[in-house]
């Protein structure tokens, strides 16, 4: 038994120093020291099997168009994820589940036009988000609001539509200028009359027509009461008017009947 003690201790030490990998590196990628490099591999989707100890995942310069629900395996220690220069058009609301430790997310140079705030809710540790050079015409203020640790967001290079729909983003920018590098370069592309106009140059007066005063509960209650009463009143008025017309026509015919000439027979 003593003969086995030495090799057993040596094996235990080796396992502590060099733990067995939980998942092998995808054959299309290159892995080392927590980095998984899958760039320029003509990938159409995220590899299904990724090392669970990955801290950085490079997926840029591929052909990924959609991130479906749970697009990534659970990566509990992933800190950086790059999807730049793909063909991303849509991200499912549950695509980023399992990436709770993520701190940096690069989605730049894609075809994204719509983003849901729910998509980013799992990223409670995210500090940097790059949305530059996509096709965003507007951005819900709920997107940055859903990221409690957000420190930096890149929004440059998007074709912003400067209508009432951009008001929530404009308000958020006004209170978070320090989080948006190059904010002065954010420009309208539409409508044509505002092309290249800086978004940050708008004043509060620019959105006066967009400011809608919300109705109170009393207003809604009044509408609910006025509606049925107006309907009944219209029926009553129609009934009265109809009766008056019938009576008027009846009275108009009665004198004509009395003045009708008698027949000449027998006189």
CSV table of C-alpha atoms in Angstrom, one decimal:
chain,number,residue,atom,x,y,z
A,1,UNK,CA,0.0,0.0,0.0
A,2,UNK,CA,2.9,2.4,0.8
A,3,UNK,CA,4.0,1.9,-2.8
A,4,UNK,CA,0.8,3.5,-4.1
A,5,UNK,CA,1.0,6.5,-1.8
A,6,UNK,CA,3.7,8.4,-3.7
A,7,UNK,CA,2.0,8.2,-7.2
A,8,UNK,CA,-1.4,9.0,-5.6
A,9,UNK,CA,-0.2,12.2,-4.0
A,10,UNK,CA,1.5,13.1,-7.3
A,11,UNK,CA,-1.7,12.6,-9.3
A,12,UNK,CA,-3.7,14.7,-6.8
A,13,UNK,CA,-1.2,17.5,-7.1
A,14,UNK,CA,-1.3,17.4,-10.9
A,15,UNK,CA,-5.2,17.6,-10.8
A,16,UNK,CA,-5.0,20.6,-8.5
A,17,UNK,CA,-2.4,22.4,-10.7
A,18,UNK,CA,-3.9,21.3,-14.0
A,19,UNK,CA,-7.6,20.6,-13.6
A,20,UNK,CA,-9.3,18.6,-16.3
A,21,UNK,CA,-11.2,20.9,-18.8
A,22,UNK,CA,-14.9,20.8,-18.5
A,23,UNK,CA,-15.4,21.0,-22.3
A,24,UNK,CA,-13.0,20.6,-25.1
A,25,UNK,CA,-12.3,23.6,-27.3
A,26,UNK,CA,-14.5,23.6,-30.5
A,27,UNK,CA,-12.5,22.3,-33.5
A,28,UNK,CA,-13.2,25.6,-35.4
A,29,UNK,CA,-11.8,27.8,-32.6
A,30,UNK,CA,-8.5,28.3,-30.8
A,31,UNK,CA,-8.4,28.2,-27.0
A,32,UNK,CA,-5.8,29.3,-24.5
A,33,UNK,CA,-5.8,30.5,-20.9
A,34,UNK,CA,-9.6,31.3,-20.8
A,35,UNK,CA,-9.7,32.9,-24.2
A,36,UNK,CA,-11.7,31.3,-27.0
A,37,UNK,CA,-11.0,32.7,-30.4
A,38,UNK,CA,-13.6,31.8,-33.1
A,39,UNK,CA,-13.0,34.8,-35.4
A,40,UNK,CA,-13.1,34.5,-39.2
A,41,UNK,CA,-14.4,30.9,-39.2
A,42,UNK,CA,-17.5,31.5,-41.4
A,43,UNK,CA,-19.7,30.5,-38.5
A,44,UNK,CA,-23.5,30.8,-38.9
A,45,UNK,CA,-24.2,30.3,-35.2
A,46,UNK,CA,-22.5,30.2,-31.9
A,47,UNK,CA,-20.7,26.9,-31.3
A,48,UNK,CA,-22.8,24.6,-29.1
A,49,UNK,CA,-19.8,23.4,-27.0
A,50,UNK,CA,-17.6,26.0,-25.3
A,51,UNK,CA,-15.3,25.7,-22.4
A,52,UNK,CA,-17.2,26.7,-19.2
A,53,UNK,CA,-14.0,28.4,-17.9
A,54,UNK,CA,-13.9,30.8,-20.9
A,55,UNK,CA,-13.4,34.4,-19.8
A,56,UNK,CA,-13.2,35.9,-23.3
A,57,UNK,CA,-15.1,34.8,-26.4
A,58,UNK,CA,-14.2,36.2,-29.8
A,59,UNK,CA,-16.9,35.6,-32.5
A,60,UNK,CA,-16.2,38.5,-34.7
A,61,UNK,CA,-16.0,38.5,-38.5
A,62,UNK,CA,-18.4,35.6,-39.0
A,63,UNK,CA,-21.8,35.1,-40.7
A,64,UNK,CA,-24.1,35.0,-37.7
A,65,UNK,CA,-27.5,36.6,-38.5
A,66,UNK,CA,-29.7,35.6,-35.5
A,67,UNK,CA,-29.1,34.9,-31.8
A,68,UNK,CA,-31.9,32.7,-30.8
A,69,UNK,CA,-33.2,31.8,-27.3
A,70,UNK,CA,-30.3,30.6,-25.1
A,71,UNK,CA,-27.8,31.1,-27.9
A,72,UNK,CA,-24.9,30.5,-25.6
A,73,UNK,CA,-24.2,27.6,-23.2
A,74,UNK,CA,-23.9,28.6,-19.6
A,75,UNK,CA,-20.6,30.5,-19.3
A,76,UNK,CA,-20.5,31.6,-15.6
A,77,UNK,CA,-17.1,33.3,-15.8
A,78,UNK,CA,-17.3,34.9,-19.2
A,79,UNK,CA,-16.3,38.6,-18.9
A,80,UNK,CA,-15.9,39.7,-22.6
A,81,UNK,CA,-18.0,38.8,-25.6
A,82,UNK,CA,-17.3,40.2,-29.1
A,83,UNK,CA,-19.7,39.7,-32.0
A,84,UNK,CA,-18.5,42.6,-34.1
A,85,UNK,CA,-18.6,42.4,-37.9
A,86,UNK,CA,-21.2,39.7,-38.3
A,87,UNK,CA,-24.6,40.0,-40.0
A,88,UNK,CA,-26.7,40.2,-36.9
A,89,UNK,CA,-30.3,41.3,-37.6
A,90,UNK,CA,-32.1,40.0,-34.6
A,91,UNK,CA,-31.4,39.1,-31.0
A,92,UNK,CA,-34.0,37.0,-29.1
A,93,UNK,CA,-35.1,38.3,-25.7
A,94,UNK,CA,-33.6,35.3,-24.0
A,95,UNK,CA,-30.5,35.0,-26.2
A,96,UNK,CA,-28.1,36.1,-23.4
A,97,UNK,CA,-29.3,34.0,-20.5
A,98,UNK,CA,-26.4,32.4,-18.7
A,99,UNK,CA,-24.0,35.3,-19.2
A,100,UNK,CA,-24.6,37.0,-15.9
A,101,UNK,CA,-20.9,37.7,-15.3
A,102,UNK,CA,-20.4,39.5,-18.6
A,103,UNK,CA,-18.8,42.9,-18.3
A,104,UNK,CA,-18.1,43.9,-22.0
A,105,UNK,CA,-20.3,43.2,-25.0
A,106,UNK,CA,-19.4,44.3,-28.5
A,107,UNK,CA,-22.3,44.2,-31.1
A,108,UNK,CA,-20.8,46.8,-33.4
A,109,UNK,CA,-20.8,46.7,-37.2
A,110,UNK,CA,-23.9,44.5,-37.6
A,111,UNK,CA,-27.4,45.0,-39.1
A,112,UNK,CA,-29.4,45.5,-35.8
A,113,UNK,CA,-32.4,47.8,-36.2
A,114,UNK,CA,-34.5,46.9,-33.1
A,115,UNK,CA,-33.4,46.0,-29.6
A,116,UNK,CA,-35.6,44.9,-26.7
A,117,UNK,CA,-34.7,46.0,-23.1
A,118,UNK,CA,-35.6,42.5,-22.0
A,119,UNK,CA,-32.6,41.1,-24.0
A,120,UNK,CA,-30.2,42.8,-21.6
A,121,UNK,CA,-31.8,42.1,-18.3
A,122,UNK,CA,-29.6,39.0,-17.6
A,123,UNK,CA,-26.5,41.2,-17.9
A,124,UNK,CA,-26.5,42.6,-14.4
A,125,UNK,CA,-22.7,43.1,-14.4
A,126,UNK,CA,-22.3,44.7,-17.9
A,127,UNK,CA,-20.2,47.9,-17.9
A,128,UNK,CA,-19.5,48.4,-21.6
A,129,UNK,CA,-21.9,48.0,-24.5
A,130,UNK,CA,-20.9,48.8,-28.1
A,131,UNK,CA,-23.8,49.3,-30.5
A,132,UNK,CA,-21.9,51.4,-33.0
A,133,UNK,CA,-22.4,51.1,-36.8
A,134,UNK,CA,-25.7,49.2,-36.8
A,135,UNK,CA,-29.0,50.2,-38.4
A,136,UNK,CA,-30.6,51.7,-35.3
A,137,UNK,CA,-33.0,54.5,-36.1
A,138,UNK,CA,-34.2,54.7,-32.5
A,139,UNK,CA,-33.3,53.1,-29.1
A,140,UNK,CA,-35.6,52.5,-26.2
A,141,UNK,CA,-34.4,54.2,-23.1
A,142,UNK,CA,-35.2,50.9,-21.4
A,143,UNK,CA,-32.1,49.4,-23.0
A,144,UNK,CA,-29.5,51.4,-21.0
A,145,UNK,CA,-31.9,51.4,-18.0
A,146,UNK,CA,-31.9,47.6,-17.9
A,147,UNK,CA,-28.1,47.6,-17.3
A,148,UNK,CA,-27.5,48.8,-13.7
A,149,UNK,CA,-23.7,48.7,-13.9
A,150,UNK,CA,-23.4,50.4,-17.3
A,151,UNK,CA,-20.5,52.9,-17.5
A,152,UNK,CA,-20.0,53.2,-21.3
A,153,UNK,CA,-22.2,52.8,-24.3
A,154,UNK,CA,-21.2,53.4,-28.0
A,155,UNK,CA,-24.0,54.6,-30.3
A,156,UNK,CA,-22.1,56.3,-33.1
A,157,UNK,CA,-22.6,55.3,-36.8
A,158,UNK,CA,-26.3,54.6,-36.6
A,159,UNK,CA,-28.9,56.2,-38.9
A,160,UNK,CA,-31.0,58.0,-36.3
A,161,UNK,CA,-34.6,59.0,-37.0
A,162,UNK,CA,-35.1,62.4,-35.4
A,163,UNK,CA,-38.8,62.3,-34.7
A,164,UNK,CA,-40.8,62.0,-31.6
A,165,UNK,CA,-39.6,58.4,-31.2
A,166,UNK,CA,-36.1,59.6,-30.4
A,167,UNK,CA,-37.3,61.7,-27.4
A,168,UNK,CA,-36.7,58.9,-24.8
A,169,UNK,CA,-33.1,58.4,-26.0
A,170,UNK,CA,-32.5,62.2,-26.1
A,171,UNK,CA,-33.7,62.5,-22.5
A,172,UNK,CA,-31.5,59.6,-21.4
A,173,UNK,CA,-28.5,61.2,-23.2
A,174,UNK,CA,-29.1,64.5,-21.4
A,175,UNK,CA,-28.7,62.8,-18.0
A,176,UNK,CA,-25.9,60.4,-18.9
A,177,UNK,CA,-23.5,62.4,-21.1
A,178,UNK,CA,-20.5,60.9,-19.4
A,179,UNK,CA,-21.4,57.4,-20.5
A,180,UNK,CA,-21.5,58.1,-24.2
A,181,UNK,CA,-18.1,58.6,-25.9
A,182,UNK,CA,-18.4,60.7,-29.0
A,183,UNK,CA,-21.9,61.8,-28.2
A,184,UNK,CA,-21.4,65.0,-30.2
A,185,UNK,CA,-21.0,62.9,-33.3
A,186,UNK,CA,-24.5,61.4,-33.0
A,187,UNK,CA,-26.4,62.8,-35.9
A,188,UNK,CA,-29.8,62.5,-37.5
A,189,UNK,CA,-30.1,60.8,-40.9
A,190,UNK,CA,-33.9,61.1,-41.2
A,191,UNK,CA,-35.9,63.2,-42.0
A,192,UNK,CA,-33.9,64.7,-44.8
A,193,UNK,CA,-34.4,68.2,-43.5
A,194,UNK,CA,-32.5,67.3,-40.4
A,195,UNK,CA,-29.8,65.2,-42.1
A,196,UNK,CA,-26.4,65.5,-40.2
A,197,UNK,CA,-28.1,67.6,-37.5
A,198,UNK,CA,-26.5,66.7,-34.1
A,199,UNK,CA,-28.9,65.0,-31.7
A,200,UNK,CA,-27.4,66.7,-28.7
A,201,UNK,CA,-28.1,70.2,-30.3
A,202,UNK,CA,-31.9,69.7,-29.8
A,203,UNK,CA,-33.5,71.7,-27.0
A,204,UNK,CA,-36.6,70.9,-25.0
A,205,UNK,CA,-38.6,73.2,-27.3
A,206,UNK,CA,-37.8,70.9,-30.2
A,207,UNK,CA,-40.1,68.2,-28.7
A,208,UNK,CA,-43.0,70.4,-27.6
A,209,UNK,CA,-45.4,68.7,-30.1
A,210,UNK,CA,-44.3,65.3,-28.6
A,211,UNK,CA,-45.1,66.3,-25.0
A,212,UNK,CA,-48.5,64.7,-24.3
A,213,UNK,CA,-50.2,65.4,-21.0
A,214,UNK,CA,-51.3,62.1,-19.5
A,215,UNK,CA,-55.0,61.8,-18.6
A,216,UNK,CA,-55.9,61.4,-15.0
A,217,UNK,CA,-58.3,58.7,-13.6
A,218,UNK,CA,-61.0,61.4,-13.3
A,219,UNK,CA,-60.7,62.1,-17.0
A,220,UNK,CA,-61.2,58.5,-17.9
A,221,UNK,CA,-64.2,58.2,-15.4
A,222,UNK,CA,-65.8,61.3,-17.1
A,223,UNK,CA,-65.4,59.7,-20.5
A,224,UNK,CA,-67.0,56.5,-19.3
A,225,UNK,CA,-69.9,58.4,-17.9
A,226,UNK,CA,-70.4,60.8,-20.7
A,227,UNK,CA,-70.3,58.1,-23.4
A,228,UNK,CA,-73.5,56.2,-22.3
A,229,UNK,CA,-75.4,59.4,-21.4
A,230,UNK,CA,-74.6,60.9,-24.8
A,231,UNK,CA,-75.9,57.7,-26.4
A,232,UNK,CA,-79.1,57.8,-24.5
A,233,UNK,CA,-79.5,61.5,-25.0
A,234,UNK,CA,-79.1,61.1,-28.8
A,235,UNK,CA,-81.8,58.4,-28.8
A,236,UNK,CA,-84.2,60.6,-26.8
A,237,UNK,CA,-83.6,63.6,-29.1
A,238,UNK,CA,-84.2,61.5,-32.1
A,239,UNK,CA,-87.5,60.1,-30.7
A,240,UNK,CA,-88.7,63.6,-29.8
A,241,UNK,CA,-87.8,65.0,-33.2
A,242,UNK,CA,-89.5,62.1,-34.9
A,243,UNK,CA,-92.7,62.6,-32.9
A,244,UNK,CA,-92.7,66.3,-33.7
A,245,UNK,CA,-92.4,65.6,-37.4
A,246,UNK,CA,-95.3,63.1,-37.3
A,247,UNK,CA,-97.6,65.4,-35.3
A,248,UNK,CA,-96.7,68.3,-37.7
A,249,UNK,CA,-97.5,66.3,-40.7
A,250,UNK,CA,-100.8,65.1,-39.2
A,251,UNK,CA,-101.9,68.6,-38.3
A,252,UNK,CA,-101.0,69.8,-41.8
A,253,UNK,CA,-103.2,67.2,-43.5
A,254,UNK,CA,-106.2,67.8,-41.2
A,255,UNK,CA,-107.2,71.3,-42.5
A,256,UNK,CA,-106.9,70.2,-46.1
A,257,UNK,CA,-109.4,67.5,-45.3
A,258,UNK,CA,-111.9,70.0,-43.8
A,259,UNK,CA,-111.6,72.4,-46.8
A,260,UNK,CA,-112.2,69.6,-49.4
A,261,UNK,CA,-115.3,70.7,-51.7
A,262,UNK,CA,-118.5,68.7,-51.4
A,263,UNK,CA,-119.7,66.7,-54.3
A,264,UNK,CA,-122.4,68.4,-56.5
A,265,UNK,CA,-124.6,65.4,-56.8
A,266,UNK,CA,-128.2,66.1,-55.6
A,267,UNK,CA,-127.9,70.0,-55.2
